[in-house]
Coordinates of C-alpha atoms and ligand atoms in Angstrom, one line a residue:
X8 CA 3.0 -40.0 -27.7
X9 CA 6.1 -39.0 -29.7
X10 CA 5.9 -39.9 -33.4
X11 CA 8.6 -41.5 -35.5
X12 CA 10.1 -38.2 -36.6
X13 CA 11.1 -37.4 -32.9
X14 CA 13.5 -40.4 -33.0
X15 CA 15.2 -39.8 -36.4
X16 CA 18.6 -38.1 -36.4
X17 CA 19.1 -38.7 -32.6
X18 CA 21.6 -41.1 -31.1
X19 CA 20.2 -44.6 -31.6
X20 CA 21.6 -45.7 -28.2
X21 CA 19.8 -42.9 -26.5
X22 CA 16.6 -43.8 -28.2
X23 CA 16.9 -47.4 -27.2
X24 CA 18.0 -46.7 -23.6
X25 CA 15.0 -44.3 -23.1
X26 CA 12.6 -46.8 -24.5
X27 CA 13.9 -49.6 -22.3
X28 CA 13.7 -47.2 -19.3
X29 CA 10.1 -46.3 -20.1
X30 CA 9.3 -50.0 -20.5
X31 CA 10.7 -50.7 -17.1
X32 CA 9.0 -47.7 -15.5
X33 CA 5.6 -49.0 -16.8
X34 CA 6.2 -52.6 -15.7
X35 CA 3.0 -52.6 -13.6
X36 CA 1.0 -52.6 -16.9
X37 CA 2.5 -56.0 -17.8
X38 CA 3.2 -54.9 -21.4
X39 CA 6.4 -56.8 -22.1
X40 CA 7.0 -60.5 -21.7
X41 CA 10.7 -60.1 -22.6
X42 CA 13.0 -57.2 -23.4
X43 CA 15.5 -57.8 -26.2
X44 CA 18.0 -55.5 -24.5
X45 CA 21.3 -57.0 -25.6
X46 CA 20.5 -57.1 -29.3
X47 CA 18.8 -53.7 -29.2
X48 CA 21.9 -52.0 -27.8
X49 CA 24.2 -53.8 -30.2
X50 CA 22.0 -52.7 -33.2
X51 CA 21.9 -49.2 -31.8
X52 CA 25.7 -49.1 -31.8
X53 CA 25.8 -50.4 -35.4
X54 CA 23.6 -47.5 -36.4
X55 CA 25.4 -44.9 -34.4
X56 CA 28.7 -46.0 -36.0
X57 CA 27.2 -45.4 -39.4
X58 CA 27.3 -49.0 -40.5
X59 CA 23.6 -49.1 -41.0
X60 CA 21.0 -46.5 -42.1
X61 CA 17.5 -46.5 -43.4
X62 CA 14.1 -44.8 -43.2
X63 CA 13.8 -45.9 -39.6
X64 CA 17.5 -45.6 -38.5
X65 CA 17.6 -45.9 -34.7
X66 CA 13.8 -46.0 -34.2
X67 CA 12.8 -48.4 -31.4
X68 CA 9.7 -50.6 -31.7
X69 CA 7.9 -53.4 -29.9
X70 CA 6.7 -56.7 -31.3
X71 CA 3.9 -59.0 -30.2
X72 CA 5.3 -62.2 -28.8
X73 CA 3.9 -64.4 -31.6
X74 CA 6.4 -63.0 -34.1
X75 CA 9.7 -64.9 -34.2
X76 CA 12.5 -62.5 -33.2
X77 CA 16.1 -63.0 -32.1
X78 CA 17.4 -62.6 -28.6
X79 CA 14.9 -64.3 -26.4
X80 CA 12.0 -66.7 -26.4
X81 CA 8.9 -66.5 -28.6
X82 CA 6.1 -67.8 -26.3
X83 CA 2.9 -66.6 -28.0
X84 CA 2.0 -66.0 -24.3
X85 CA 1.6 -69.8 -23.8
X86 CA 3.3 -72.3 -21.6
X87 CA 3.7 -74.8 -24.4
X88 CA 6.3 -72.4 -26.0
X89 CA 7.6 -71.2 -22.7
X90 CA 11.3 -71.7 -23.6
X91 CA 11.1 -71.7 -27.4
X92 CA 14.0 -69.7 -29.0
X93 CA 13.7 -69.2 -32.7
X94 CA 16.5 -69.9 -35.1
X95 CA 15.1 -67.2 -37.5
X96 CA 13.1 -63.9 -37.6
X97 CA 9.8 -63.1 -39.2
X98 CA 10.0 -61.6 -42.7
X99 CA 8.4 -58.3 -41.6
X100 CA 10.8 -57.9 -38.7
X101 CA 13.7 -58.4 -41.1
X102 CA 12.2 -55.7 -43.4
X103 CA 11.9 -53.2 -40.6
X104 CA 15.4 -54.0 -39.4
X105 CA 16.7 -53.5 -42.9
X106 CA 15.4 -49.9 -42.6
X107 CA 17.3 -49.5 -39.3
X108 CA 14.4 -50.0 -36.8
X109 CA 15.3 -51.6 -33.5
X110 CA 13.1 -54.1 -31.6
X111 CA 13.3 -53.5 -27.9
X112 CA 11.0 -56.3 -26.7
X113 CA 8.2 -58.8 -27.0
X114 CA 4.7 -57.8 -25.9
X115 CA 2.0 -59.7 -24.1
X116 CA -1.1 -61.1 -25.9
X117 CA -3.9 -63.5 -25.4
X118 CA -2.3 -66.9 -25.7
X119 CA -1.9 -67.8 -29.4
X120 CA -3.9 -64.6 -30.1
X121 CA -7.1 -66.2 -28.9
X122 CA -9.0 -63.5 -27.2
X123 CA -10.1 -59.8 -27.0
X124 CA -8.7 -58.6 -23.7
X125 CA -5.2 -60.1 -23.2
X126 CA -6.7 -61.8 -20.1
X127 CA -6.0 -65.2 -21.8
X128 CA -2.3 -64.8 -21.6
X129 CA -0.5 -67.4 -19.5
X130 CA 1.6 -64.6 -18.1
X131 CA -1.1 -62.2 -16.6
X132 CA -3.3 -59.5 -18.0
X133 CA -2.0 -56.3 -19.6
X134 CA -3.6 -53.1 -18.2
X135 CA -5.3 -50.4 -20.3
X136 CA -3.1 -47.4 -20.9
X137 CA -5.7 -44.9 -19.8
X138 CA -7.4 -46.7 -16.9
X139 CA -5.5 -49.6 -15.3
X140 CA -8.6 -51.2 -13.9
X141 CA -9.6 -51.9 -17.5
X142 CA -8.4 -54.3 -20.1
X143 CA -5.9 -53.4 -22.9
X144 CA -8.1 -55.2 -25.4
X145 CA -6.7 -58.0 -27.4
X146 CA -5.3 -60.0 -28.5
X147 CA -2.4 -57.6 -29.3
X148 CA -2.9 -55.7 -26.0
X149 CA 0.7 -55.3 -25.0
X150 CA 1.7 -53.7 -28.4
X151 CA -1.3 -51.3 -28.3
X152 CA -0.4 -50.1 -24.7
X153 CA 3.3 -49.8 -25.6
X154 CA 2.5 -47.2 -28.2
X155 CA -0.3 -45.5 -26.2
X156 CA 2.1 -44.9 -23.2
X157 CA 4.7 -43.5 -25.6
X158 CA 7.3 -46.2 -24.9
X159 CA 7.8 -46.8 -28.6
X160 CA 6.4 -44.9 -31.6
X161 CA 5.2 -48.1 -33.3
X162 CA 4.6 -51.7 -32.5
X163 CA 3.6 -54.9 -34.4
X164 CA 0.4 -56.9 -33.9
X165 CA -1.5 -59.6 -35.6
X166 CA -5.1 -59.3 -36.6
X167 CA -7.2 -62.4 -37.3
X168 CA -10.6 -61.0 -36.3
X169 CA -9.9 -57.7 -34.7
X170 CA -6.8 -58.1 -32.6
X171 CA -5.1 -55.0 -33.8
X172 CA -8.2 -52.8 -34.4
X173 CA -9.9 -53.5 -31.1
X174 CA -7.0 -52.8 -28.7
X175 CA -6.0 -49.8 -30.8
X176 CA -9.5 -48.4 -30.2
X177 CA -9.4 -49.3 -26.5
X178 CA -6.1 -47.3 -26.0
X179 CA -6.6 -44.4 -28.4
X180 CA -4.0 -45.2 -31.1
X181 CA -4.0 -46.0 -34.8
X182 CA -4.3 -49.7 -35.6
X183 CA -3.8 -51.1 -39.2
X184 CA -5.2 -54.4 -40.4
X185 CA -3.9 -54.6 -44.0
X186 CA -5.4 -56.5 -46.9
X187 CA -5.0 -60.3 -46.5
X188 CA -1.7 -61.2 -48.1
X189 CA -0.2 -57.8 -48.1
X190 CA 2.5 -58.5 -45.6
X191 CA 4.2 -61.8 -45.1
X192 CA 3.0 -64.2 -42.4
X193 CA 6.3 -66.1 -42.5
X194 CA 7.9 -66.4 -39.1
X195 CA 4.7 -65.6 -37.2
X196 CA 2.9 -68.2 -35.1
X197 CA -0.3 -69.1 -37.1
X198 CA -3.7 -68.7 -35.6
X199 CA -6.2 -68.9 -38.5
X200 CA -4.3 -69.0 -41.8
X201 CA -7.1 -67.7 -44.0
X202 CA -7.6 -64.5 -42.0
X203 CA -4.2 -63.8 -40.2
X204 CA -2.6 -60.5 -41.2
X205 CA 0.4 -58.6 -39.9
X206 CA -0.1 -55.0 -39.0
X207 CA 1.0 -52.1 -36.8
X208 CA 0.0 -49.7 -34.1
X209 CA 1.2 -46.0 -34.4
X210 CA 0.4 -42.6 -33.0
X211 CA -0.3 -40.8 -36.3
X212 CA -1.8 -41.9 -39.7
X213 CA 1.4 -41.0 -41.6
X214 CA 3.5 -43.2 -39.2
X215 CA 1.0 -46.0 -39.7
X216 CA 1.3 -45.7 -43.5
X217 CA 5.1 -45.6 -43.4
X218 CA 5.4 -48.7 -41.3
X219 CA 2.7 -50.5 -43.4
X220 CA 4.5 -49.7 -46.6
X221 CA 7.8 -51.2 -45.3
X222 CA 6.0 -54.3 -44.0
X223 CA 4.1 -54.9 -47.3
X224 CA 5.3 -56.9 -50.2
X225 CA 5.7 -60.3 -51.8
X226 CA 7.7 -62.9 -49.9
X227 CA 8.8 -66.2 -51.5
X228 CA 8.4 -67.8 -48.1
X229 CA 4.6 -67.0 -48.0
X230 CA 2.8 -68.1 -51.1
X231 CA -0.3 -66.0 -50.2
X232 CA 1.6 -62.7 -50.3
X233 CA 0.5 -60.3 -53.0
X234 CA 2.8 -58.8 -55.6
X235 CA 4.6 -55.6 -54.6
X236 CA 1.8 -53.2 -55.5
X237 CA 1.8 -50.9 -52.5
X238 CA 2.6 -47.3 -53.3
X239 CA 2.9 -44.8 -50.5
X240 CA 0.6 -41.8 -50.8
X241 CA -0.9 -43.1 -54.0
X242 CA -4.5 -42.2 -53.0
X243 CA -6.5 -39.7 -54.9
X244 CA -7.4 -36.5 -53.1
X245 CA -10.8 -36.3 -54.8
X246 CA -14.0 -36.3 -52.6
X247 CA -14.9 -39.9 -51.7
X248 CA -18.2 -41.7 -51.5
X249 CA -18.5 -43.0 -48.0
X250 CA -21.0 -45.5 -46.7
X251 CA -21.9 -45.8 -43.0
X252 CA -22.7 -49.4 -42.0
X253 CA -26.1 -48.8 -40.4
X254 CA -26.3 -52.3 -39.0
X255 CA -23.6 -51.3 -36.4
X256 CA -25.1 -47.9 -35.6
X257 CA -28.0 -49.2 -33.6
X258 CA -28.8 -49.1 -29.8
X259 CA -26.7 -52.3 -29.4
X260 CA -23.8 -49.9 -29.5
X261 CA -23.1 -47.7 -26.5
X262 CA -24.5 -44.2 -26.9
X263 CA -21.1 -42.6 -26.0
X264 CA -19.4 -44.6 -28.8
X265 CA -22.1 -43.6 -31.3
X266 CA -21.7 -39.9 -30.4
X267 CA -18.0 -40.0 -31.1
X268 CA -18.4 -42.0 -34.4
X269 CA -21.1 -39.6 -35.5
X270 CA -18.9 -36.6 -34.9
X271 CA -16.1 -38.2 -36.9
X272 CA -18.7 -38.8 -39.7
X273 CA -19.6 -35.1 -39.5
X274 CA -16.0 -34.1 -40.1
X275 CA -15.9 -36.3 -43.2
X276 CA -18.9 -34.5 -44.5
X277 CA -17.3 -31.1 -43.7
X278 CA -14.2 -32.2 -45.6
X279 CA -16.4 -32.5 -48.7
X280 CA -17.0 -36.3 -48.9
X281 CA -20.4 -37.6 -49.6
X282 CA -21.8 -39.7 -46.8
X283 CA -24.8 -42.1 -46.9
X284 CA -26.1 -45.0 -44.8
X285 CA -25.6 -48.5 -46.2
X286 CA -26.7 -51.8 -45.1
X287 CA -24.8 -55.1 -44.7
X288 CA -27.6 -57.5 -43.9
X289 CA -25.3 -60.6 -43.5
X290 CA -23.2 -58.7 -40.9
X291 CA -25.3 -60.3 -38.2
X292 CA -24.0 -63.7 -39.1
X293 CA -20.4 -62.8 -39.3
X294 CA -19.6 -63.7 -35.7
X295 CA -21.3 -67.1 -36.1
X296 CA -19.3 -67.8 -39.3
X297 CA -16.1 -66.6 -37.7
X298 CA -16.4 -68.8 -34.7
X299 CA -16.8 -71.9 -36.9
X300 CA -14.2 -71.1 -39.6
X301 CA -11.5 -69.8 -37.2
X302 CA -11.6 -72.6 -34.6
X303 CA -11.4 -75.1 -37.5
X304 CA -8.2 -73.5 -38.6
X305 CA -7.0 -73.0 -35.0
X306 CA -7.4 -76.7 -34.3
X307 CA -5.4 -77.6 -37.5
X308 CA -2.6 -75.1 -36.7
X309 CA -2.3 -76.1 -33.1
X310 CA -2.0 -79.8 -33.9
X311 CA 1.7 -79.4 -34.4
X312 CA 2.3 -78.7 -30.7
X313 CA 2.5 -82.3 -29.6
X314 CA 5.2 -82.2 -27.0
X315 CA 7.6 -84.1 -29.3
X316 CA 9.2 -81.7 -31.8
X317 CA 9.6 -78.6 -29.8
X318 CA 8.1 -76.7 -26.9
X319 CA 6.9 -78.1 -23.6
X320 CA 7.0 -81.8 -22.9
X321 CA 5.2 -83.2 -19.9
X322 CA 7.3 -85.4 -17.6
X323 CA 6.5 -88.5 -15.7
X324 CA 4.2 -90.0 -18.4
X325 CA 4.1 -93.7 -19.3
X326 CA 2.5 -93.8 -22.7
X327 CA 2.7 -91.8 -25.9
X328 CA -1.0 -90.8 -25.7
X329 CA -0.4 -89.6 -22.2
X330 CA 2.6 -87.6 -23.4
X331 CA 0.5 -85.8 -26.0
X332 CA -2.4 -85.3 -23.8
X333 CA -0.5 -84.0 -20.7
X334 CA 1.8 -81.8 -22.7
X335 CA -1.2 -80.1 -24.5
X336 CA -3.2 -79.9 -21.3
X337 CA -0.4 -78.2 -19.4
X338 CA 0.7 -76.1 -22.4
X339 CA -2.6 -74.5 -23.6
X340 CA -4.9 -72.1 -21.8
X341 CA -8.6 -72.8 -21.5
X342 CA -9.6 -70.6 -24.5
X343 CA -7.2 -72.5 -26.8
X344 CA -8.6 -75.8 -25.6
X345 CA -12.2 -74.6 -26.2
X346 CA -11.2 -73.6 -29.8
X347 CA -9.5 -77.0 -30.4
X348 CA -12.6 -78.8 -29.3
X349 CA -15.0 -76.6 -31.4
X350 CA -12.7 -76.8 -34.4
X351 CA -12.4 -80.5 -34.4
X352 CA -16.1 -80.9 -33.9
X353 CA -17.1 -78.7 -36.9
X354 CA -14.6 -80.5 -39.1
X355 CA -15.6 -84.0 -38.0
X356 CA -17.2 -86.1 -40.7
X357 CA -20.7 -86.0 -39.1
X358 CA -20.8 -82.3 -38.8
X359 CA -18.6 -80.9 -41.6
X360 CA -21.5 -80.2 -44.0
X361 CA -23.8 -78.7 -41.3
X362 CA -21.2 -76.4 -39.8
X363 CA -17.9 -75.8 -41.6
X364 CA -19.2 -76.0 -45.2
X365 CA -22.3 -73.9 -44.4
X366 CA -20.1 -71.3 -42.7
X367 CA -17.8 -71.1 -45.7
X368 CA -20.9 -70.6 -47.9
X369 CA -22.2 -67.8 -45.8
X370 CA -18.6 -66.3 -45.8
X371 CA -18.8 -66.2 -49.6
X372 CA -22.1 -64.4 -49.5
X373 CA -20.7 -61.9 -47.0
X374 CA -17.7 -61.3 -49.3
X375 CA -20.2 -60.7 -52.2
X376 CA -22.1 -58.2 -50.0
X377 CA -19.0 -56.2 -49.3
X378 CA -18.0 -56.3 -53.1
X379 CA -21.4 -55.0 -54.1
X380 CA -21.0 -52.0 -51.7
X381 CA -17.6 -51.3 -53.1
X382 CA -19.1 -50.9 -56.5
X383 CA -20.8 -47.7 -55.2
X384 CA -18.6 -46.6 -52.2
X385 CA -14.9 -46.0 -51.7
X386 CA -14.8 -46.3 -48.0
X387 CA -17.1 -47.9 -45.4
X388 CA -17.3 -46.6 -41.8
X389 CA -18.4 -48.2 -38.5
X390 CA -17.4 -48.1 -34.9
X391 CA -14.6 -50.6 -34.1
X392 CA -16.3 -52.0 -31.0
X393 CA -19.7 -51.7 -29.4
X394 CA -18.2 -50.5 -26.1
X395 CA -15.1 -48.8 -24.7
X396 CA -12.6 -50.8 -22.8
X397 CA -14.3 -53.0 -20.2
X398 CA -13.2 -53.8 -16.7
X399 CA -10.7 -56.5 -16.1
X400 CA -12.6 -59.7 -15.2
X401 CA -15.9 -58.3 -16.4
X402 CA -16.3 -60.8 -19.4
X403 CA -14.0 -63.6 -18.4
X404 CA -16.8 -66.0 -17.3
X405 CA -18.9 -65.5 -20.5
X406 CA -17.1 -66.3 -23.7
X407 CA -20.1 -65.3 -25.8
X408 CA -20.1 -61.8 -24.3
X409 CA -16.3 -61.6 -24.9
X410 CA -16.8 -62.7 -28.6
X411 CA -19.4 -59.9 -29.0
X412 CA -16.7 -57.3 -28.7
X413 CA -15.5 -58.4 -32.2
X414 CA -18.9 -58.2 -33.9
X415 CA -17.8 -55.2 -36.0
X416 CA -14.3 -56.4 -37.0
X417 CA -14.6 -60.1 -37.8
X418 CA -16.6 -59.7 -41.1
X419 CA -13.8 -57.5 -42.5
X420 CA -11.3 -60.3 -41.6
X421 CA -13.4 -63.0 -43.2
X422 CA -13.5 -60.9 -46.4
X423 CA -9.8 -60.1 -46.3
X424 CA -10.3 -56.3 -46.6
X425 CA -8.0 -53.6 -45.3
X426 CA -9.2 -51.5 -42.3
X427 CA -7.8 -48.9 -40.0
X428 CA -8.9 -48.2 -36.5
X429 CA -8.7 -44.4 -36.0
X430 CA -8.8 -42.6 -32.6
X431 CA -11.9 -40.6 -32.4
X432 CA -12.2 -38.9 -29.1
X433 CA -13.4 -40.3 -25.8
X434 CA -16.5 -41.4 -24.0
X435 CA -16.4 -40.9 -20.2
X436 CA -12.7 -40.5 -20.5
X437 CA -12.1 -43.8 -22.4
X438 CA -10.9 -43.8 -26.0
X439 CA -13.3 -44.6 -28.9
X440 CA -12.2 -45.9 -32.3
X441 CA -13.7 -45.4 -35.8
X442 CA -13.2 -48.3 -38.3
X443 CA -12.4 -47.2 -41.9
X444 CA -12.7 -50.1 -44.4
X445 CA -11.7 -50.2 -48.1
X446 CA -11.7 -52.6 -51.0
X447 CA -8.7 -54.9 -51.1
X448 CA -5.3 -53.2 -51.8
X449 CA -6.8 -49.7 -51.1
X450 CA -5.1 -49.0 -47.8
X451 CA -3.6 -45.8 -49.2
X452 CA -7.2 -44.4 -49.5
X453 CA -7.7 -45.1 -45.8
X454 CA -4.5 -43.4 -44.7
X455 CA -5.2 -40.3 -46.9
X456 CA -8.7 -40.0 -45.4
X457 CA -7.5 -40.4 -41.8
X458 CA -4.7 -37.9 -42.4
X459 CA -7.1 -35.4 -43.8
X460 CA -9.3 -35.6 -40.8
X461 CA -6.3 -35.5 -38.4
X462 CA -5.0 -32.3 -40.2
X463 CA -8.4 -30.6 -40.0
X464 CA -8.7 -31.0 -36.3
Ligands
LIG2 N1 -10.8 -61.6 -30.6 C1 -10.8 -62.4 -31.7 C2 -10.7 -63.8 -31.4 O1 -10.7 -64.1 -30.2 C3 -9.8 -62.0 -32.7 C4 -8.4 -62.5 -32.4 C5 -7.4 -62.1 -33.3 O2 -7.6 -61.2 -34.2 N2 -6.2 -62.7 -33.2 O3 -10.6 -64.7 -32.2

């Protein structure tokens, strides 16, 4: 996996042509839904002629197909947006372009980012980079594999409950889920507005930090963005107090995963940090809370796809109700329909208090539990997932089993905290990831820690 520095100072056209070639060579992995070839080559020529420069001049990247990007459709891997072409680009894509980066294509995902394996895409599954009989993870599976196979040095994903961290760990790359509000959500198809964050995949910790710093910052078009506070490399080098979340280090996690996570923890100790076990008793409810709060927001956000304003419209219908119903039935995958049903149920007048309100109350308690830990610890550590990448088809008939692969990531999302998935060796040849979690706005601490371990290896 070449890092960003490999691409700097070379011909942008050569970079783009090589990346496009690599994308086509790996087409059996089903990574890209669309290559933005025409615009990528035009932008490369602009850079080669000296008309544009920047920190990422001529560096190719891939973008999850729920970001609005010029030169092709934005489908969110759904049929309802099959032919949707955007009149604008996402703010973070604009920021990366302003630094000279070049988008070469749109990557596959679970439709509307609903899933943990990219099997819920309306356009077929993306295969794992290391073992093509296994899933890429999800929902940002295509972006993770595009970096893991060295097609591009970085790629964009979205993370609502683990969709960057989990596929990063399944494919052995870095995955960044920044603080909620750190990067603009403008121009990205909404899943759950209170936990959606924009982040990246990269092959080194310093590349991940560079891209994060460019994506970060206030945007007038997204009122939840934080002020421009992010300073690259601003973390202190002093020994840290690190807490290991013991609730996730039990025999519910695969032994091979625990071995790798423990050896990463040992490196942290050897690097002079103090390490203790901590407990997060409400963690066991985080999945239950997530699968009430998130479907409620999903149902609200997906209500706009009605077959009228844009996107797919069913033909041969005789009433307006039939038009709505048929367009949505044909346009959404099963998992999205399941979430619309659950979401409307938990928000309905008879059940709101029992489900939605109760879940929000428990969410607040979980946030408080994290806050308490951050009074005593700088960084919390856990595995990213209980297992390594599972076989394609293994969990598709059992949504609860599928949801369990997010048990260690969803709590962090509900609390809006930054977390990085760091590659930490393999178990039976399959990559394992360690999750490093910090208090809000402290991603610099996470990058510095990950870099120090990377450097000591
Ligand atoms: N896998 C989780 C879900 O299905 C997370 C998805 C995401 O982060 N977009 O909701």
